[in-house]
Amino acid sequence: MLGHALNPHCAFCHLPRISGYPLCEHCHADLPWLLPEQNQPLSNHVNSLSAFAYRPPISNLLLGIKFGKNLHELATLGELTSTGLLPQLEQIPEAILPVPLHAARLHKRGFNQALELARPLAKQLGVPLLTDVIRRSKATQPQTELDSAQRQYNLRQAFQLDKPLRHKRLAIFDDVITTGATTRELASLLLNNGAEQVEIWSCARAILRQSHELTP
Ligand SMILES: [Zn+2]
């Protein structure tokens, strides 16, 4: 990466970074990498893999990105996500589908953080990012304001297939998985429309209940 080549310092502190990597050894070791046994499946049919537990500094970075503060850190976090997920993959999907934002929210924010975070991973794996297959057809209420049952109802028919699926094996990618309600809804839609295998990947996964309050 040209940006890193020009900057020999860690993206998080003043120490020299690991060659070809955005962070120094200390910051790399301090990240809340998710343990393999914490990657519980979200349902019988849907496997789930995340790079990190939703804890600082990852949670702070994600919130900063969402509110448009630390946009330059999107690329760094995308690279770290790729570093955490790649060794966990048992097989490579045909394509990655970042969870879409509703058009109004995308317009307001200017970017979809799930898409941006998935870019380094898609590049490393050499698979396409699907951005025009699924549309978020309903502006859902913020999930933080709802309990688990309300979340499921809130998400019903939140997504719509815009064109026929051309891939059978897909990975859905989201920035954060909390209850998994959003991604499960999307996985069902894909599986009901020709997908044969769907995994859910994310940058971070909330492990503690109180973490729900901080996520979308
Ligand atoms: Zn550092």
Coordinates of N, CA and C and ligand atoms in Angstrom, one line a residue:
M1 N 0.8 -1.2 0.0 CA 0.0 0.0 0.0 C 0.9 1.2 0.0
L2 N 0.6 2.1 -0.9 CA 1.4 3.3 -1.1 C 1.4 4.2 0.2
G3 N 0.2 4.3 0.8 CA 0.1 5.2 2.0 C 1.0 4.7 3.1
H4 N 1.0 3.3 3.3 CA 1.9 2.8 4.3 C 3.4 2.9 4.0
A5 N 3.7 2.8 2.7 CA 5.1 2.9 2.3 C 5.6 4.2 2.6
L6 N 4.8 5.2 2.5 CA 5.2 6.6 2.8 C 5.2 6.9 4.3
N7 N 4.5 6.1 5.1 CA 4.5 6.4 6.5 C 5.0 5.2 7.3
P8 N 6.2 5.3 7.9 CA 6.7 4.1 8.6 C 6.2 3.9 10.0
H9 N 5.2 4.8 10.4 CA 4.7 4.6 11.7 C 3.4 3.9 11.8
C10 N 3.2 3.2 12.9 CA 2.0 2.5 13.2 C 0.8 3.4 13.1
A11 N -0.4 2.9 12.6 CA -1.6 3.7 12.4 C -2.2 4.2 13.7
F12 N -1.8 3.5 14.8 CA -2.4 3.8 16.1 C -1.5 4.5 17.1
C13 N -0.2 4.4 16.9 CA 0.8 5.0 17.8 C 2.0 5.5 17.1
H14 N 3.1 5.9 17.8 CA 4.2 6.5 17.1 C 5.3 5.5 16.8
L15 N 5.1 4.2 17.2 CA 6.2 3.2 17.0 C 6.3 2.8 15.5
P16 N 7.4 2.2 15.1 CA 7.5 1.8 13.7 C 6.6 0.6 13.5
R17 N 5.9 0.6 12.3 CA 5.0 -0.5 12.0 C 5.7 -1.7 11.6
I18 N 5.0 -2.9 11.6 CA 5.5 -4.1 11.0 C 5.5 -3.9 9.5
S19 N 6.6 -4.4 8.9 CA 6.7 -4.1 7.4 C 5.5 -4.7 6.6
G20 N 4.9 -3.8 5.8 CA 3.8 -4.3 5.0 C 2.5 -4.4 5.7
Y21 N 2.4 -3.8 6.9 CA 1.2 -4.0 7.8 C 1.0 -2.6 8.5
P22 N -0.3 -2.2 8.7 CA -0.5 -0.9 9.2 C -0.1 -0.6 10.7
L23 N 0.1 -1.7 11.5 CA 0.3 -1.5 12.9 C 1.7 -1.9 13.4
C24 N 2.1 -1.5 14.6 CA 3.3 -2.0 15.2 C 3.0 -3.3 15.9
E25 N 4.0 -4.0 16.4 CA 3.7 -5.3 17.1 C 2.8 -5.2 18.3
H26 N 3.0 -4.1 19.1 CA 2.3 -3.9 20.3 C 0.8 -3.7 20.0
C27 N 0.5 -2.8 19.1 CA -0.9 -2.5 18.8 C -1.6 -3.7 18.2
H28 N -0.8 -4.4 17.4 CA -1.4 -5.6 16.8 C -1.8 -6.6 17.8
A29 N -0.8 -6.8 18.8 CA -1.1 -7.8 19.9 C -2.2 -7.4 20.8
D30 N -2.4 -6.1 20.9 CA -3.4 -5.6 21.9 C -4.9 -5.6 21.3
L31 N -5.0 -5.9 20.0 CA -6.3 -5.9 19.4 C -7.2 -7.0 20.0
P32 N -8.5 -6.8 20.1 CA -9.4 -7.9 20.6 C -9.7 -8.9 19.6
W33 N -8.7 -9.6 19.0 CA -9.0 -10.7 18.0 C -9.9 -11.7 18.6
L34 N -10.9 -12.0 17.8 CA -11.9 -13.0 18.3 C -11.3 -14.4 18.3
L35 N -11.6 -15.1 19.4 CA -11.1 -16.5 19.5 C -12.0 -17.4 18.6
P36 N -11.4 -18.4 17.9 CA -12.2 -19.3 17.0 C -13.5 -19.8 17.7
E37 N -13.4 -20.2 19.0 CA -14.5 -20.7 19.7 C -15.6 -19.7 19.9
Q38 N -15.3 -18.4 19.8 CA -16.3 -17.4 20.0 C -17.2 -17.2 18.7
N39 N -16.7 -17.8 17.6 CA -17.5 -17.6 16.3 C -18.6 -18.7 16.3
Q40 N -19.6 -18.4 17.1 CA -20.8 -19.4 17.2 C -21.6 -19.2 15.9
P41 N -22.2 -20.3 15.3 CA -23.1 -20.1 14.2 C -24.3 -19.3 14.6
L42 N -24.8 -18.5 13.6 CA -26.0 -17.7 13.9 C -27.3 -18.5 13.8
S43 N -27.2 -19.6 13.1 CA -28.4 -20.5 13.0 C -27.8 -21.8 12.5
N44 N -28.7 -22.8 12.4 CA -28.3 -24.1 11.9 C -27.7 -24.1 10.5
H45 N -28.2 -23.1 9.8 CA -27.8 -23.1 8.3 C -26.7 -22.1 8.1
V46 N -26.4 -21.2 9.0 CA -25.5 -20.1 8.7 C -24.3 -20.0 9.6
N47 N -23.2 -20.2 9.1 CA -21.9 -20.1 9.8 C -21.6 -18.6 9.9
S48 N -20.8 -18.3 11.0 CA -20.5 -16.9 11.2 C -19.0 -16.8 11.6
L49 N -18.3 -15.8 10.9 CA -16.9 -15.6 11.2 C -16.7 -14.1 11.4
S50 N -16.0 -13.7 12.5 CA -15.7 -12.3 12.7 C -14.2 -12.2 13.1
A51 N -13.7 -11.1 12.7 CA -12.2 -10.8 13.0 C -12.0 -10.5 14.5
F52 N -12.9 -9.6 15.0 CA -12.7 -9.0 16.4 C -13.9 -9.2 17.3
A53 N -13.7 -9.1 18.6 CA -14.8 -8.9 19.5 C -15.0 -7.4 19.5
Y54 N -16.3 -7.0 19.6 CA -16.7 -5.6 19.6 C -16.3 -4.9 20.9
R55 N -15.0 -4.6 20.9 CA -14.4 -3.9 22.1 C -13.4 -2.9 21.7
P56 N -13.1 -1.9 22.5 CA -12.1 -0.9 22.2 C -10.7 -1.6 21.8
P57 N -9.9 -1.1 20.9 CA -10.2 0.1 20.2 C -11.1 -0.1 18.9
I58 N -11.4 -1.4 18.6 CA -12.2 -1.6 17.4 C -13.6 -1.0 17.5
S59 N -14.3 -1.1 18.6 CA -15.6 -0.5 18.7 C -15.5 1.0 18.6
N60 N -14.5 1.7 19.1 CA -14.4 3.1 19.0 C -14.1 3.5 17.5
L61 N -13.3 2.7 16.9 CA -13.0 3.0 15.5 C -14.3 2.9 14.6
L62 N -15.0 1.8 14.9 CA -16.3 1.6 14.1 C -17.3 2.7 14.3
L63 N -17.4 3.2 15.6 CA -18.3 4.3 15.9 C -17.9 5.6 15.2
G64 N -16.6 5.8 15.3 CA -16.0 7.0 14.7 C -16.2 7.0 13.2
I65 N -16.1 5.9 12.5 CA -16.3 5.8 11.1 C -17.7 6.0 10.8
K66 N -18.6 5.4 11.6 CA -20.1 5.5 11.3 C -20.5 7.0 11.4
F67 N -19.9 7.7 12.3 CA -20.3 9.1 12.4 C -19.4 10.1 11.6
G68 N -18.7 9.5 10.7 CA -17.9 10.3 9.7 C -16.7 11.0 10.3
K69 N -16.2 10.5 11.4 CA -15.0 11.2 12.0 C -13.7 10.6 11.4
N70 N -13.5 9.3 11.5 CA -12.2 8.7 11.2 C -12.2 8.0 9.9
L71 N -12.6 8.7 8.8 CA -12.7 8.0 7.5 C -11.4 7.4 7.0
H72 N -10.3 8.1 7.4 CA -9.0 7.5 6.9 C -8.7 6.2 7.6
E73 N -9.4 5.9 8.7 CA -9.2 4.6 9.3 C -10.0 3.5 8.8
L74 N -10.9 3.8 7.9 CA -11.6 2.7 7.2 C -10.7 1.7 6.5
A75 N -9.8 2.2 5.8 CA -8.9 1.3 5.0 C -8.0 0.5 5.9
T76 N -7.5 1.1 7.0 CA -6.7 0.4 8.0 C -7.6 -0.7 8.6
L77 N -8.8 -0.4 9.0 CA -9.6 -1.4 9.7 C -10.0 -2.5 8.7
G78 N -10.2 -2.1 7.5 CA -10.5 -3.1 6.4 C -9.3 -4.1 6.3
E79 N -8.1 -3.6 6.4 CA -6.9 -4.5 6.3 C -6.8 -5.4 7.5
L80 N -7.1 -4.8 8.7 CA -7.0 -5.6 9.9 C -8.1 -6.7 9.9
T81 N -9.3 -6.4 9.4 CA -10.4 -7.3 9.3 C -10.0 -8.5 8.4
S82 N -9.3 -8.1 7.3 CA -8.9 -9.1 6.3 C -7.8 -10.0 7.0
T83 N -6.9 -9.4 7.8 CA -5.9 -10.2 8.5 C -6.5 -11.2 9.5
G84 N -7.6 -10.8 10.2 CA -8.3 -11.6 11.1 C -9.1 -12.7 10.5
L85 N -9.7 -12.4 9.4 CA -10.6 -13.4 8.8 C -10.0 -14.4 7.9
L86 N -9.0 -14.0 7.1 CA -8.3 -14.9 6.1 C -7.9 -16.3 6.7
P87 N -7.2 -16.3 7.9 CA -6.8 -17.6 8.4 C -7.9 -18.5 8.8
Q88 N -9.1 -17.9 9.0 CA -10.3 -18.7 9.5 C -11.1 -19.3 8.4
L89 N -10.9 -18.9 7.2 CA -11.7 -19.3 6.1 C -11.4 -20.8 5.7
E90 N -12.5 -21.6 5.6 CA -12.3 -23.0 5.2 C -12.5 -23.1 3.7
Q91 N -13.3 -22.2 3.1 CA -13.4 -22.2 1.7 C -13.7 -20.8 1.2
I92 N -13.4 -20.5 0.0 CA -13.6 -19.2 -0.6 C -15.0 -19.1 -1.3
P93 N -15.8 -18.1 -0.9 CA -17.1 -18.0 -1.6 C -16.9 -17.4 -3.0
E94 N -18.0 -17.5 -3.8 CA -17.9 -17.0 -5.2 C -18.0 -15.4 -5.2
A95 N -18.6 -14.9 -4.1 CA -18.7 -13.4 -4.1 C -19.0 -13.0 -2.6
I96 N -18.7 -11.7 -2.3 CA -19.0 -11.2 -1.0 C -20.1 -10.1 -1.2
L97 N -21.2 -10.2 -0.3 CA -22.3 -9.3 -0.4 C -22.3 -8.4 0.9
P98 N -21.8 -7.2 0.8 CA -21.8 -6.3 1.9 C -23.3 -5.9 2.2
V99 N -23.7 -5.9 3.5 CA -25.0 -5.5 3.9 C -25.3 -4.1 3.4
P100 N -26.3 -3.9 2.5 CA -26.6 -2.6 2.0 C -27.2 -1.7 3.0
L101 N -27.0 -0.4 2.9 CA -27.7 0.6 3.6 C -28.9 1.0 2.8
H102 N -29.9 1.5 3.5 CA -31.1 2.1 2.8 C -30.6 3.3 2.1
A103 N -31.2 3.6 0.9 CA -30.7 4.7 0.0 C -30.6 6.0 0.8
A104 N -31.6 6.3 1.6 CA -31.6 7.6 2.3 C -30.4 7.7 3.3
R105 N -30.1 6.6 4.0 CA -29.0 6.6 4.9 C -27.7 6.7 4.2
L106 N -27.6 6.0 3.1 CA -26.4 6.0 2.3 C -26.1 7.4 1.7
H107 N -27.2 8.1 1.3 CA -27.1 9.4 0.8 C -26.6 10.4 1.9
K108 N -27.1 10.2 3.1 CA -26.8 11.0 4.3 C -25.3 10.8 4.7
R109 N -24.9 9.5 4.8 CA -23.6 9.2 5.3 C -22.5 9.3 4.2
G110 N -22.9 9.1 2.9 CA -22.0 9.2 1.8 C -21.2 7.9 1.5
F111 N -21.3 6.9 2.3 CA -20.6 5.7 2.1 C -21.2 4.6 2.9
N112 N -21.0 3.3 2.4 CA -21.5 2.2 3.2 C -20.3 1.5 3.9
Q113 N -20.2 1.6 5.2 CA -19.0 1.2 5.9 C -18.8 -0.3 5.7
A114 N -19.9 -1.1 5.5 CA -19.7 -2.6 5.3 C -19.0 -2.8 4.0
L115 N -19.4 -2.1 3.0 CA -18.7 -2.2 1.7 C -17.3 -1.8 1.7
E116 N -17.0 -0.7 2.4 CA -15.6 -0.2 2.4 C -14.7 -1.2 3.2
L117 N -15.3 -1.7 4.3 CA -14.5 -2.6 5.2 C -14.2 -3.9 4.4
A118 N -15.1 -4.3 3.5 CA -14.9 -5.6 2.8 C -14.0 -5.5 1.7
R119 N -13.6 -4.3 1.2 CA -12.8 -4.2 0.0 C -11.5 -4.9 0.1
P120 N -10.7 -4.7 1.1 CA -9.4 -5.4 1.1 C -9.5 -6.9 1.1
L121 N -10.5 -7.4 1.8 CA -10.8 -8.9 1.8 C -11.1 -9.4 0.4
A122 N -12.0 -8.7 -0.3 CA -12.4 -9.1 -1.6 C -11.3 -9.1 -2.5
K123 N -10.4 -8.1 -2.4 CA -9.2 -8.0 -3.2 C -8.3 -9.2 -3.0
Q124 N -8.0 -9.4 -1.7 CA -7.1 -10.5 -1.4 C -7.6 -11.9 -1.9
L125 N -9.0 -12.1 -1.8 CA -9.5 -13.4 -2.2 C -9.8 -13.4 -3.7
G126 N -9.8 -12.2 -4.4 CA -10.0 -12.2 -5.8 C -11.5 -12.5 -6.1
V127 N -12.4 -12.1 -5.3 CA -13.8 -12.3 -5.5 C -14.6 -11.0 -5.6
P128 N -15.7 -10.9 -6.4 CA -16.4 -9.7 -6.5 C -17.2 -9.3 -5.3
L129 N -17.4 -8.0 -5.1 CA -18.3 -7.4 -4.1 C -19.6 -7.1 -4.8
L130 N -20.7 -7.7 -4.3 CA -22.0 -7.5 -4.9 C -22.7 -6.3 -4.3
T131 N -22.9 -5.3 -5.1 CA -23.5 -4.0 -4.5 C -24.8 -3.7 -5.2
D132 N -25.3 -4.4 -6.2 CA -26.5 -4.0 -6.8 C -27.5 -5.2 -6.9
V133 N -27.3 -6.2 -6.1 CA -28.2 -7.4 -6.2 C -29.3 -7.3 -5.1
I134 N -28.9 -6.7 -4.0 CA -29.9 -6.6 -2.9 C -30.1 -5.1 -2.6
R135 N -31.4 -4.8 -2.4 CA -31.7 -3.4 -2.0 C -32.3 -3.4 -0.6
R136 N -31.9 -2.4 0.2 CA -32.6 -2.3 1.5 C -33.9 -1.5 1.2
S137 N -35.0 -2.2 1.2 CA -36.2 -1.6 0.7 C -37.0 -0.8 1.7
K138 N -36.6 -1.0 3.0 CA -37.4 -0.3 4.1 C -36.4 0.4 5.0
A139 N -36.7 1.6 5.3 CA -35.8 2.3 6.3 C -36.2 1.8 7.6
T140 N -35.4 0.9 8.2 CA -35.8 0.3 9.5 C -35.5 1.2 10.6
Q141 N -36.3 1.0 11.7 CA -36.0 1.8 12.9 C -34.7 1.4 13.4
P142 N -33.9 2.3 14.1 CA -32.6 1.8 14.7 C -32.8 0.6 15.6
Q143 N -32.0 -0.4 15.4 CA -32.2 -1.7 16.1 C -31.9 -1.5 17.6
T144 N -31.1 -0.5 18.0 CA -30.8 -0.3 19.4 C -32.0 0.0 20.2
E145 N -33.1 0.6 19.6 CA -34.3 1.0 20.3 C -35.2 -0.2 20.5
L146 N -34.9 -1.4 20.1 CA -35.8 -2.5 20.1 C -35.3 -3.7 20.8
D147 N -36.3 -4.5 21.4 CA -35.8 -5.7 22.0 C -35.7 -6.8 20.8
S148 N -35.4 -8.0 21.2 CA -35.0 -9.0 20.2 C -36.2 -9.3 19.3
A149 N -37.4 -9.5 19.9 CA -38.6 -9.9 19.1 C -38.9 -8.7 18.1
Q150 N -38.8 -7.5 18.7 CA -39.1 -6.3 17.8 C -38.1 -6.2 16.7
R151 N -36.9 -6.6 17.0 CA -35.8 -6.5 15.9 C -36.2 -7.4 14.8
Q152 N -36.6 -8.6 15.1 CA -37.0 -9.5 14.0 C -38.2 -8.9 13.2
Y153 N -39.2 -8.4 13.8 CA -40.3 -7.8 13.1 C -39.9 -6.6 12.3
N154 N -39.0 -5.8 12.9 CA -38.5 -4.6 12.3 C -37.9 -4.9 10.9
L155 N -37.2 -6.0 10.9 CA -36.4 -6.4 9.7 C -37.2 -7.2 8.7
R156 N -38.4 -7.6 9.0 CA -39.2 -8.4 8.1 C -39.3 -7.6 6.7
Q157 N -38.9 -8.3 5.7 CA -39.0 -7.7 4.3 C -38.2 -6.4 4.2
A158 N -37.1 -6.3 5.0 CA -36.3 -5.1 5.0 C -35.4 -5.1 3.7
F159 N -35.2 -6.3 3.2 CA -34.3 -6.4 2.0 C -35.1 -7.0 0.8
Q160 N -34.7 -6.6 -0.4 CA -35.4 -7.0 -1.6 C -34.3 -7.4 -2.6
L161 N -34.6 -8.5 -3.4 CA -33.7 -8.9 -4.4 C -34.0 -8.1 -5.7
D162 N -33.0 -7.4 -6.2 CA -33.2 -6.5 -7.3 C -32.9 -7.2 -8.7
K163 N -32.1 -8.3 -8.6 CA -31.8 -9.0 -9.9 C -31.5 -10.5 -9.5
P164 N -31.6 -11.4 -10.5 CA -31.4 -12.8 -10.1 C -30.0 -13.0 -9.6
L165 N -29.9 -13.9 -8.6 CA -28.5 -14.3 -8.0 C -27.8 -15.1 -9.0
R166 N -26.5 -14.8 -9.3 CA -25.7 -15.6 -10.2 C -24.7 -16.4 -9.4
H167 N -24.6 -16.3 -8.1 CA -23.7 -17.0 -7.3 C -24.4 -18.0 -6.4
K168 N -23.8 -19.1 -6.2 CA -24.4 -20.1 -5.3 C -23.8 -20.1 -3.9
R169 N -22.5 -19.7 -3.8 CA -21.9 -19.7 -2.5 C -21.5 -18.2 -2.2
L170 N -22.1 -17.7 -1.1 CA -21.9 -16.3 -0.8 C -21.5 -16.0 0.6
A171 N -20.7 -15.0 0.8 CA -20.5 -14.5 2.2 C -21.1 -13.1 2.3
I172 N -22.0 -13.0 3.3 CA -22.6 -11.7 3.6 C -21.6 -11.0 4.5
F173 N -21.3 -9.7 4.3 CA -20.4 -9.0 5.2 C -21.1 -7.8 5.9
D174 N -20.9 -7.7 7.2 CA -21.4 -6.6 7.9 C -20.3 -6.0 8.8
D175 N -20.4 -4.8 9.2 CA -19.4 -4.2 10.1 C -19.5 -4.8 11.5
V176 N -20.7 -4.9 12.1 CA -20.8 -5.5 13.4 C -22.0 -6.4 13.4
I177 N -21.8 -7.6 14.1 CA -22.9 -8.5 14.3 C -23.3 -8.4 15.8
T178 N -24.5 -8.1 16.1 CA -25.0 -8.1 17.5 C -25.8 -9.4 17.7
T179 N -27.1 -9.3 17.5 CA -28.0 -10.5 17.6 C -27.9 -11.3 16.4
G180 N -27.4 -10.7 15.3 CA -27.4 -11.4 14.0 C -28.7 -11.3 13.3
A181 N -29.7 -10.6 13.8 CA -31.0 -10.5 13.2 C -30.9 -10.0 11.7
T182 N -30.2 -8.9 11.5 CA -30.1 -8.3 10.2 C -29.5 -9.3 9.2
T183 N -28.4 -9.9 9.5 CA -27.7 -10.8 8.6 C -28.4 -12.1 8.4
R184 N -29.1 -12.6 9.4 CA -29.9 -13.8 9.3 C -31.1 -13.6 8.3
E185 N -31.7 -12.4 8.4 CA -32.8 -12.0 7.5 C -32.3 -12.0 6.0
L186 N -31.1 -11.4 5.9 CA -30.5 -11.3 4.5 C -30.1 -12.7 4.0
A187 N -29.6 -13.5 4.9 CA -29.2 -14.9 4.5 C -30.4 -15.7 4.1
S188 N -31.5 -15.6 4.8 CA -32.7 -16.3 4.4 C -33.2 -15.9 3.0
L189 N -33.1 -14.6 2.7 CA -33.5 -14.1 1.4 C -32.7 -14.7 0.3
L190 N -31.4 -14.8 0.6 CA -30.4 -15.4 -0.4 C -30.7 -16.9 -0.6
L191 N -30.9 -17.6 0.5 CA -31.1 -19.0 0.5 C -32.4 -19.4 -0.2
N192 N -33.4 -18.5 -0.1 CA -34.7 -18.7 -0.7 C -34.7 -18.3 -2.2
N193 N -33.6 -17.7 -2.6 CA -33.6 -17.3 -4.0 C -32.4 -17.8 -4.8
G194 N -32.0 -19.1 -4.5 CA -31.0 -19.8 -5.3 C -29.6 -20.0 -4.7
A195 N -29.3 -19.2 -3.6 CA -28.0 -19.5 -3.0 C -28.0 -20.8 -2.3
E196 N -26.9 -21.6 -2.4 CA -26.9 -22.9 -1.7 C -26.1 -22.8 -0.4
Q197 N -25.2 -21.9 -0.3 CA -24.4 -21.8 0.9 C -24.1 -20.3 1.2
V198 N -24.4 -20.0 2.4 CA -24.2 -18.6 2.8 C -23.5 -18.5 4.2
E199 N -22.4 -17.8 4.2 CA -21.7 -17.5 5.5 C -21.9 -16.1 5.8
I200 N -21.8 -15.7 7.1 CA -21.8 -14.3 7.5 C -20.5 -14.0 8.1
W201 N -19.9 -12.9 7.5 CA -18.6 -12.5 8.0 C -18.8 -11.0 8.5
S202 N -18.0 -10.7 9.5 CA -18.0 -9.3 10.0 C -16.7 -8.9 10.5
C203 N -16.5 -7.6 10.6 CA -15.3 -7.0 11.3 C -15.4 -7.4 12.7
A204 N -16.5 -7.1 13.4 CA -16.6 -7.3 14.9 C -17.9 -8.0 15.3
R205 N -17.8 -8.7 16.4 CA -19.0 -9.3 16.9 C -19.2 -9.0 18.4
A206 N -20.4 -8.6 18.7 CA -20.7 -8.2 20.1 C -20.8 -9.5 20.9
I207 N -20.0 -9.6 22.0 CA -20.0 -10.8 22.8 C -20.8 -10.6 24.1
L208 N -20.8 -9.4 24.6 CA -21.5 -9.1 25.8 C -22.8 -8.4 25.5
R209 N -23.8 -8.6 26.4 CA -25.1 -8.1 26.1 C -25.1 -6.6 26.0
Q210 N -24.4 -5.9 27.0 CA -24.4 -4.5 27.0 C -23.8 -3.8 25.8
S211 N -23.1 -4.6 25.0 CA -22.5 -4.1 23.7 C -23.6 -3.7 22.7
H212 N -24.8 -4.3 22.9 CA -25.9 -4.0 21.9 C -26.2 -2.6 21.9
E213 N -26.1 -1.9 23.0 CA -26.5 -0.5 23.1 C -25.6 0.4 22.2
L214 N -24.5 -0.1 21.8 CA -23.6 0.8 21.1 C -23.7 0.5 19.6
T215 N -24.5 -0.4 19.2 CA -24.5 -0.8 17.8 C -25.8 -0.5 17.0
P216 N -25.7 -0.6 15.7 CA -26.9 -0.1 14.9 C -28.2 -0.9 15.2
Ligands
ZN1 ZN 1.3 0.9 17.5

